[in-house]
PDB file of C-alpha atoms in Angstrom:
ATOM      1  CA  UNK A   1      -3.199 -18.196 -59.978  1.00 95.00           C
ATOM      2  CA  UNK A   2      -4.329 -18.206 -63.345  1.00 96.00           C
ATOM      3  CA  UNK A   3      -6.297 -20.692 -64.766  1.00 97.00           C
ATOM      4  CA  UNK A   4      -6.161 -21.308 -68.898  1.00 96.00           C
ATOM      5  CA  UNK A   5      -7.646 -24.277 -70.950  1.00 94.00           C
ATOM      6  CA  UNK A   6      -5.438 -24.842 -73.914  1.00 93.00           C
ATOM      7  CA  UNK A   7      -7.359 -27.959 -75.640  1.00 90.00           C
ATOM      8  CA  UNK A   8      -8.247 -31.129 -74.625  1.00 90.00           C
ATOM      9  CA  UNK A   9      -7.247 -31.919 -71.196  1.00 92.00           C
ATOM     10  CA  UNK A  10      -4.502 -29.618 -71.685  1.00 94.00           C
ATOM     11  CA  UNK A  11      -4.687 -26.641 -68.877  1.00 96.00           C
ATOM     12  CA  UNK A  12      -1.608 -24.150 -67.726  1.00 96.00           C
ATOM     13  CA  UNK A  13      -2.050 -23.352 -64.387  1.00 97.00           C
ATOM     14  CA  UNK A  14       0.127 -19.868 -63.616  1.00 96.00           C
ATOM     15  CA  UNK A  15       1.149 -18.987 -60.155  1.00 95.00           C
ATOM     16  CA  UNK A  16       3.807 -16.492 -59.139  1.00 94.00           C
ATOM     17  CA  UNK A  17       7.277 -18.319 -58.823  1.00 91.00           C
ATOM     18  CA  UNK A  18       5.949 -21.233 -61.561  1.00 94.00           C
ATOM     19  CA  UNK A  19       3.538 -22.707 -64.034  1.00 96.00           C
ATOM     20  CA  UNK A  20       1.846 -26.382 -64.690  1.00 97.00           C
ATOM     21  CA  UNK A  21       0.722 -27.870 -67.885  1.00 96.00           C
ATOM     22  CA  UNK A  22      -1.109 -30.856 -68.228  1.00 96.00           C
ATOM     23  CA  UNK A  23      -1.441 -33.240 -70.933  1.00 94.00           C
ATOM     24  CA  UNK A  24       0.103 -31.131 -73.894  1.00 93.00           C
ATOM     25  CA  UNK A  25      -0.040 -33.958 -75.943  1.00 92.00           C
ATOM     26  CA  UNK A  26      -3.974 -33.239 -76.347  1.00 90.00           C
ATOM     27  CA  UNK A  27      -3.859 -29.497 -76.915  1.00 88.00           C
ATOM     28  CA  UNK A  28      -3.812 -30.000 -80.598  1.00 85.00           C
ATOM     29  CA  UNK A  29      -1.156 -27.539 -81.122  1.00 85.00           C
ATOM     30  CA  UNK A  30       1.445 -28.130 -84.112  1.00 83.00           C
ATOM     31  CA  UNK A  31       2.981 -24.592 -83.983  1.00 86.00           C
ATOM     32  CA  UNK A  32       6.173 -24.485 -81.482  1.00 87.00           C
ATOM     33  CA  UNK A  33       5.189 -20.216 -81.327  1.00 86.00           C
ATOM     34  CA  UNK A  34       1.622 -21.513 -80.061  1.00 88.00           C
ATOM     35  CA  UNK A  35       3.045 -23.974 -77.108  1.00 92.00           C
ATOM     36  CA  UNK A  36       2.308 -23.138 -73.480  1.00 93.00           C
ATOM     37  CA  UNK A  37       5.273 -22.696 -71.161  1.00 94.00           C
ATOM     38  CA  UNK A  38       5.773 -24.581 -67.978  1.00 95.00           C
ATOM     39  CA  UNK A  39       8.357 -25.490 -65.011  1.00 95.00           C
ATOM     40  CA  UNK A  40       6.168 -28.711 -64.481  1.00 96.00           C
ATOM     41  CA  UNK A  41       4.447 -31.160 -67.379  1.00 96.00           C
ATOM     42  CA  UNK A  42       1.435 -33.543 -65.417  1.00 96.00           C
ATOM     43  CA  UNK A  43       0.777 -36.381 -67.423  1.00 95.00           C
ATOM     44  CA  UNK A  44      -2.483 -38.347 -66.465  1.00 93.00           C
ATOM     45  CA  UNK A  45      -3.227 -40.735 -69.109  1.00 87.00           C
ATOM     46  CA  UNK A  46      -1.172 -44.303 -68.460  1.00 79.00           C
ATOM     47  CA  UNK A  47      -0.737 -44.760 -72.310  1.00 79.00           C
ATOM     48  CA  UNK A  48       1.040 -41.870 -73.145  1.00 82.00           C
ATOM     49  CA  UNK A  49       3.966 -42.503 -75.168  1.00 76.00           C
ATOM     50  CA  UNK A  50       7.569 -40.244 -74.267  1.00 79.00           C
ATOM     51  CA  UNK A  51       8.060 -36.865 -75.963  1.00 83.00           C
ATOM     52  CA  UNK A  52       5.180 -35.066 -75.039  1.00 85.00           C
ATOM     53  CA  UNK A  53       6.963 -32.593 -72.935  1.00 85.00           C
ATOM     54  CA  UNK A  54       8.338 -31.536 -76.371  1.00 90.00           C
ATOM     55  CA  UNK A  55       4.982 -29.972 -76.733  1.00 91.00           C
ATOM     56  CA  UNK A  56       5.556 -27.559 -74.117  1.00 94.00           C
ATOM     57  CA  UNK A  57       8.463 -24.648 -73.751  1.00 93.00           C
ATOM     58  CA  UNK A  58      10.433 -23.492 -70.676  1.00 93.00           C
ATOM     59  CA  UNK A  59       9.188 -20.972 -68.317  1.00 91.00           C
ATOM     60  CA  UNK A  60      12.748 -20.666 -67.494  1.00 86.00           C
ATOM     61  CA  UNK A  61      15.524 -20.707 -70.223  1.00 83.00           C
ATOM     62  CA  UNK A  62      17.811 -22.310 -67.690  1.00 82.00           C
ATOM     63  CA  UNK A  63      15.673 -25.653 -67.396  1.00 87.00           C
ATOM     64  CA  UNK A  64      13.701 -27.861 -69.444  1.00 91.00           C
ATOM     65  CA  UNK A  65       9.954 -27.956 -67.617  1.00 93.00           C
ATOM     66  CA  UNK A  66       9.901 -31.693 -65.345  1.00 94.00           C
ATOM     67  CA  UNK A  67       7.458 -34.434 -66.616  1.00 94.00           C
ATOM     68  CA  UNK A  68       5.266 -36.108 -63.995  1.00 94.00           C
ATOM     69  CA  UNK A  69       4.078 -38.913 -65.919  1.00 90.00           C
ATOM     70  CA  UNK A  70       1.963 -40.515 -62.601  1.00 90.00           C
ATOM     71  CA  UNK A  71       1.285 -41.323 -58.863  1.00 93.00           C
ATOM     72  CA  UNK A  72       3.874 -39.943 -56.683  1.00 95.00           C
ATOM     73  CA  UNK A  73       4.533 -36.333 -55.409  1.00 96.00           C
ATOM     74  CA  UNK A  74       6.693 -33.224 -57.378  1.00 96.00           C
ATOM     75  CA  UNK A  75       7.702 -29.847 -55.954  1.00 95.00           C
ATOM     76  CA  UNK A  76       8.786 -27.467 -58.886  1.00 95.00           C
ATOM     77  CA  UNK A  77       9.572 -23.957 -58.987  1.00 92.00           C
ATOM     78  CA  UNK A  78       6.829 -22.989 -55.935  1.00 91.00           C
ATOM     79  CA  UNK A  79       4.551 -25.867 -57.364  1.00 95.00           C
ATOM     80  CA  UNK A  80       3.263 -28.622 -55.711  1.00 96.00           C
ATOM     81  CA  UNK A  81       1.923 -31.475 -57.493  1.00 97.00           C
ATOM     82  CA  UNK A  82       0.514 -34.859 -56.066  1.00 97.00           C
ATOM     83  CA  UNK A  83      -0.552 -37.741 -57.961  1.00 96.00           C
ATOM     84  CA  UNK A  84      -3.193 -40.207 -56.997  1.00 94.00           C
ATOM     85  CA  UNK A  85      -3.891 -43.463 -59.262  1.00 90.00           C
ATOM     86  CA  UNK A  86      -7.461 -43.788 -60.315  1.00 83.00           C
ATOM     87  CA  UNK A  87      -9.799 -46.600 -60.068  1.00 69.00           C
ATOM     88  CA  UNK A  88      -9.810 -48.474 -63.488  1.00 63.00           C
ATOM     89  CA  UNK A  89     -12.905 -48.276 -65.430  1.00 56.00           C
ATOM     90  CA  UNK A  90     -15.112 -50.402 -66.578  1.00 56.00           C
ATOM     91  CA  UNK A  91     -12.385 -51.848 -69.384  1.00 55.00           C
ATOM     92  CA  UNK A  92      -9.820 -53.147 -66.747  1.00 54.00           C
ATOM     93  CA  UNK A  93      -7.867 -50.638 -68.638  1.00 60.00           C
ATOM     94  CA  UNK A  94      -5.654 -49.063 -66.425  1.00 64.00           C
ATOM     95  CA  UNK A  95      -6.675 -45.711 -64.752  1.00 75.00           C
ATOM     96  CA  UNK A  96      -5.690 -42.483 -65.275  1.00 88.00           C
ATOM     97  CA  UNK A  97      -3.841 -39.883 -62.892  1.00 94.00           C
ATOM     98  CA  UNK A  98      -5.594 -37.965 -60.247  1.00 95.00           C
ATOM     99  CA  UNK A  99      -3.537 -34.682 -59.214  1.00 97.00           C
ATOM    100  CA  UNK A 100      -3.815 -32.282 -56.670  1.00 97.00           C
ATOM    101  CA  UNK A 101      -2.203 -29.322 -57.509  1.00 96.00           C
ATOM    102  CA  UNK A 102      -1.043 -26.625 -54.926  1.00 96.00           C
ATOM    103  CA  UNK A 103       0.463 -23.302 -56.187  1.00 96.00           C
ATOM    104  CA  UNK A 104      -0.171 -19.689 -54.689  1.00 95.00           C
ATOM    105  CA  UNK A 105      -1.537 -21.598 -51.414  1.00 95.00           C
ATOM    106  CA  UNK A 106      -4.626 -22.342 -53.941  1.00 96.00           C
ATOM    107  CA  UNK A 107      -5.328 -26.408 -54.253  1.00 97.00           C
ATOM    108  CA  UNK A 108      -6.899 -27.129 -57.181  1.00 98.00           C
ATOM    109  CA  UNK A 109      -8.082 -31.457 -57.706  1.00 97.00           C
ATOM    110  CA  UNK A 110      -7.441 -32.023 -61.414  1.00 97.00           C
ATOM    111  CA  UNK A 111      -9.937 -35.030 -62.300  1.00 95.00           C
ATOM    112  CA  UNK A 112      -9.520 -35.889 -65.956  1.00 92.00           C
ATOM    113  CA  UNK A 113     -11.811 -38.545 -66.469  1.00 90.00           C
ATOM    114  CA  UNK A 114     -14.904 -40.030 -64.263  1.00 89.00           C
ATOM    115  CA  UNK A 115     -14.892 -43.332 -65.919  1.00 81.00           C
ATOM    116  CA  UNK A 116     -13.708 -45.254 -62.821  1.00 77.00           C
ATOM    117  CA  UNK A 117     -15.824 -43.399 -59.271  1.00 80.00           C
ATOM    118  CA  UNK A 118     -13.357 -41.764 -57.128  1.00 88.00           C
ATOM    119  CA  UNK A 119     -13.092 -43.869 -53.639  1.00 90.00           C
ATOM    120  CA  UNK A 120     -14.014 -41.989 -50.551  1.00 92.00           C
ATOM    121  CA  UNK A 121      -9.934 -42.430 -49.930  1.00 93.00           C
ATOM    122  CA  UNK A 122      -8.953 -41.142 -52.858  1.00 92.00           C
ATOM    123  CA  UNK A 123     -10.998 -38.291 -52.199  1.00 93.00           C
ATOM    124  CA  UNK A 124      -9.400 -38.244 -48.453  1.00 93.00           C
ATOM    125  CA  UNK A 125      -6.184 -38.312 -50.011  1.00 93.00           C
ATOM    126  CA  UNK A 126      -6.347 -35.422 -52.324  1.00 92.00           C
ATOM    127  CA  UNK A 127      -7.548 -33.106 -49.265  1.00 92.00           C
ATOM    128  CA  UNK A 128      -9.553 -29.935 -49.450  1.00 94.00           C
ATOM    129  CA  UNK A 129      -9.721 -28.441 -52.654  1.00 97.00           C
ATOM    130  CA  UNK A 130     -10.452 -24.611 -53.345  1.00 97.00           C
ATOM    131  CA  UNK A 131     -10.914 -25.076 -57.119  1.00 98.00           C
ATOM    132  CA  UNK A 132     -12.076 -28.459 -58.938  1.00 97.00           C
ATOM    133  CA  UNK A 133     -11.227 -28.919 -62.822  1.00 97.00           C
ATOM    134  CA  UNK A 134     -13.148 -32.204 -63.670  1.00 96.00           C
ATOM    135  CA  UNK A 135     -13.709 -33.677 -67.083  1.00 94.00           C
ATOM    136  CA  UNK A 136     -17.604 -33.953 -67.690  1.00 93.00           C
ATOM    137  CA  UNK A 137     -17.675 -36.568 -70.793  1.00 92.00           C
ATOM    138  CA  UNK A 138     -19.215 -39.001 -68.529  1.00 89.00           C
ATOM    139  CA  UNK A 139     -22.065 -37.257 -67.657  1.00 91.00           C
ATOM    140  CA  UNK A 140     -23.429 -33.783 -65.644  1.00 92.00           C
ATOM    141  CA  UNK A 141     -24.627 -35.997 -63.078  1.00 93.00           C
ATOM    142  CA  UNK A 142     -21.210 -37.425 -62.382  1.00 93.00           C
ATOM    143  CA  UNK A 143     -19.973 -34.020 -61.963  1.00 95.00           C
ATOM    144  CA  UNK A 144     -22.659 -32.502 -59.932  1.00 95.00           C
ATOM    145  CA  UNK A 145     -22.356 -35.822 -57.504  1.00 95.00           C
ATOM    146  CA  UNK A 146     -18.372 -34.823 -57.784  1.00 96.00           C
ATOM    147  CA  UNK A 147     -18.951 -31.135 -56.918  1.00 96.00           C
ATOM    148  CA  UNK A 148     -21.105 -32.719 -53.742  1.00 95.00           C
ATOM    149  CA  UNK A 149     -18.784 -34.704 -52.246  1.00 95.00           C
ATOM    150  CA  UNK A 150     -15.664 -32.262 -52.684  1.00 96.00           C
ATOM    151  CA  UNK A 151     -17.383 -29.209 -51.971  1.00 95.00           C
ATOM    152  CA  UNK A 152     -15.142 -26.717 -53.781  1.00 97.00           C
ATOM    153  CA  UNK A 153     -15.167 -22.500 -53.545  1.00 96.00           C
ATOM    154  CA  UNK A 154     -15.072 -23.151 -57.716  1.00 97.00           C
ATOM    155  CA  UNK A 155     -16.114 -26.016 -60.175  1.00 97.00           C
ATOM    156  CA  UNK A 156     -14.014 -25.533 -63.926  1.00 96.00           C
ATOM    157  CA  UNK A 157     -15.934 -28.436 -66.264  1.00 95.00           C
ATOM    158  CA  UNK A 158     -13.952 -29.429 -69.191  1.00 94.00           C
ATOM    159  CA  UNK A 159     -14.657 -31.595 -72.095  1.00 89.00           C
ATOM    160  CA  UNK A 160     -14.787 -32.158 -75.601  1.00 76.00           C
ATOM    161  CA  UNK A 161     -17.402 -30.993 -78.189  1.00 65.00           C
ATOM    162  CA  UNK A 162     -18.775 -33.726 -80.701  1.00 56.00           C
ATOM    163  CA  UNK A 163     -22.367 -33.598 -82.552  1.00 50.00           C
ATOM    164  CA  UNK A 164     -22.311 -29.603 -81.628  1.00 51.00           C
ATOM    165  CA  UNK A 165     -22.570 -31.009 -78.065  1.00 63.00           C
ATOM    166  CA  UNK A 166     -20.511 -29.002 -75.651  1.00 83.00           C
ATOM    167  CA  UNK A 167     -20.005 -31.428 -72.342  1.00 88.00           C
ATOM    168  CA  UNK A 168     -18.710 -28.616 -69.846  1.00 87.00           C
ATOM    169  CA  UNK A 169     -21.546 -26.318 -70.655  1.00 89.00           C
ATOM    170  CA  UNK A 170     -24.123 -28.954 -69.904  1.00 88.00           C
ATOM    171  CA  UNK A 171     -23.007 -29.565 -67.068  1.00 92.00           C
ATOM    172  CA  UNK A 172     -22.203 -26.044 -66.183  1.00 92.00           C
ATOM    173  CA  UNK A 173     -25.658 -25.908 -66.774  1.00 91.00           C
ATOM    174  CA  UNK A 174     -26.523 -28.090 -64.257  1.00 92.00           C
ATOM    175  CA  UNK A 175     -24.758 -27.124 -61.265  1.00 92.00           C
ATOM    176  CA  UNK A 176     -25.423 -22.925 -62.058  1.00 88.00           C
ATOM    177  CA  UNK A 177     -29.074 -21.545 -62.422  1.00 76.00           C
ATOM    178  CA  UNK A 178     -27.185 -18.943 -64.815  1.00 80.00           C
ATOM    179  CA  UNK A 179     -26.203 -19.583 -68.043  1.00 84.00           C
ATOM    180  CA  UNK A 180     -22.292 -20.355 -68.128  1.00 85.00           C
ATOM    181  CA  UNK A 181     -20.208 -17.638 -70.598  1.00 89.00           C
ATOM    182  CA  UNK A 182     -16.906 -19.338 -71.522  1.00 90.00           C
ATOM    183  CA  UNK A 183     -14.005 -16.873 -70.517  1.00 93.00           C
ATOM    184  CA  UNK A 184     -10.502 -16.853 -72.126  1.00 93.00           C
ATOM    185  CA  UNK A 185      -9.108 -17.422 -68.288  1.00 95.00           C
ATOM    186  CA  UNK A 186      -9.663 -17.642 -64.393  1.00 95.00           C
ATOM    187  CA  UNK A 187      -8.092 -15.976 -61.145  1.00 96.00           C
ATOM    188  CA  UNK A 188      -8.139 -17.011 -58.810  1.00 96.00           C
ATOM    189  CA  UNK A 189      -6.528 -16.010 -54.600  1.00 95.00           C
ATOM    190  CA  UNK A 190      -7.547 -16.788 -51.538  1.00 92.00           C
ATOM    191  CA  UNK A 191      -9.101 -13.349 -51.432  1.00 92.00           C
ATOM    192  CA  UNK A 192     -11.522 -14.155 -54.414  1.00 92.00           C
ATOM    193  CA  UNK A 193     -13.030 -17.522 -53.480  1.00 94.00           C
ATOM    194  CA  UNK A 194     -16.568 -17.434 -54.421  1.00 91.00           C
ATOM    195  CA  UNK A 195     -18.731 -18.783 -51.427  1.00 87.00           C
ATOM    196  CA  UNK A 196     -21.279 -20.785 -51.876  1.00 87.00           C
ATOM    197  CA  UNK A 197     -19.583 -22.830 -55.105  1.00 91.00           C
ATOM    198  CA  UNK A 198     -19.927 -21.244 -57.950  1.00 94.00           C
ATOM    199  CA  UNK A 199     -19.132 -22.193 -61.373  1.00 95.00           C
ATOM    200  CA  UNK A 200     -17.005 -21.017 -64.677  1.00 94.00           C
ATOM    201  CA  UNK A 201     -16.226 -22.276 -67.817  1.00 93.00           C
ATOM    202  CA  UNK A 202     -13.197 -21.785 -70.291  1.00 93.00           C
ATOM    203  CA  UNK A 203     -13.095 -21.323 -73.848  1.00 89.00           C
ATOM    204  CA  UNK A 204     -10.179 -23.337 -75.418  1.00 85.00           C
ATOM    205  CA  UNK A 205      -7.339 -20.628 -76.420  1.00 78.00           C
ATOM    206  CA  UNK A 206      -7.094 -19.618 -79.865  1.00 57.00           C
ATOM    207  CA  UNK A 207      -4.022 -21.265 -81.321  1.00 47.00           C
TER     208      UNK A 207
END
């Protein structure tokens, strides 16, 4: 499986048989030759207004890519997708979608905000994860605690960058005694799983 941050919170995940993208609608691309393809579109923000799957192209000319737009579970093309609702934060706003994403026998929990702390059920209910992408606006120590409690082979922070403040590589920072080096992807099998955790970040792909 490979592993490719577009912008955003927008990630393709690429196994063998099929490919996820998540949350096009933040990749900040305006070029239809610079869209990801995708069999499967994960949607985790609850205010997301139709169309953004128009953001993202067929991996397969004979269908248009399937839009999970919350809770529930999807099985496209060899990938399996399950969708846990988040706590709401602090706003009473409602919470975003929690995924767990199989593909290439590979689970990967897709956290894209920790606004609202994950239960201990929610955590029971997205299982054991190999790889854990987590969004780390809210704080290193969120995701370190995160990291902790899910005990993944590989942590993949995300974030955004604002003041010349890079979010994933502080708290890449904090959970690796080396300095992180963004890469332009990850692979990742069963027969590469770093042991003890280890961590990686991703530089967002050039448009």
């Amino acid at each position: 499986m490979e592993i490719t941050w577009i912008g955003g919170s927008c990630f393709r995940f690429r196994g063998r048989d099929g490919a996820l993208v998540t949350d096009p609608q933040t990749s900040g691309r305006v070029r239809r030759s610079t869209f990801p393809k995708a069999d499967l579109v994960a949607i985790t923000h609850p205010d997301v207004p139709p169309g953004a799957e128009s953001l993202v192209l067929p991996n397969h000319k004979s269908r248009d890519p399937y839009v999970a737009d919350g809770p529930g579970e999807y099985d496209v093309s060899g990938v399996y997708l399950h969708g846990i609702a988040s706590p709401r934060a602090p706003s009473r706003r409602p919470g975003h979608t929690v995924y767990a994403l199989d593909i290439d026998r590979i689970t990967v929990a897709l956290i894209p905000s920790l606004a609202g702390e994950l239960t201990n059920e929610m955590l029971e209910e997205l299982g054991t994860a190999q790889v854990l992408v987590v969004n780390a606006d809210d704080g290193a120590e969120r995701v370190v605690n995160l990291v902790n409690r899910i005990e993944p082979n590989l942590a993949v922070p995300f974030g955004r960058s604002s003041n010349g403040r890079h979010s994933w590589l502080h708290a890449a920072r904090a959970l690796s005694e080396a300095e992180p080096t963004p890469e332009t992807s990850v692979n990742v099998s069963l027969s590469n799983l770093p042991e003890p955790v280890a961590t990686r970040v991703l530089a967002p792909r050039a448009a």
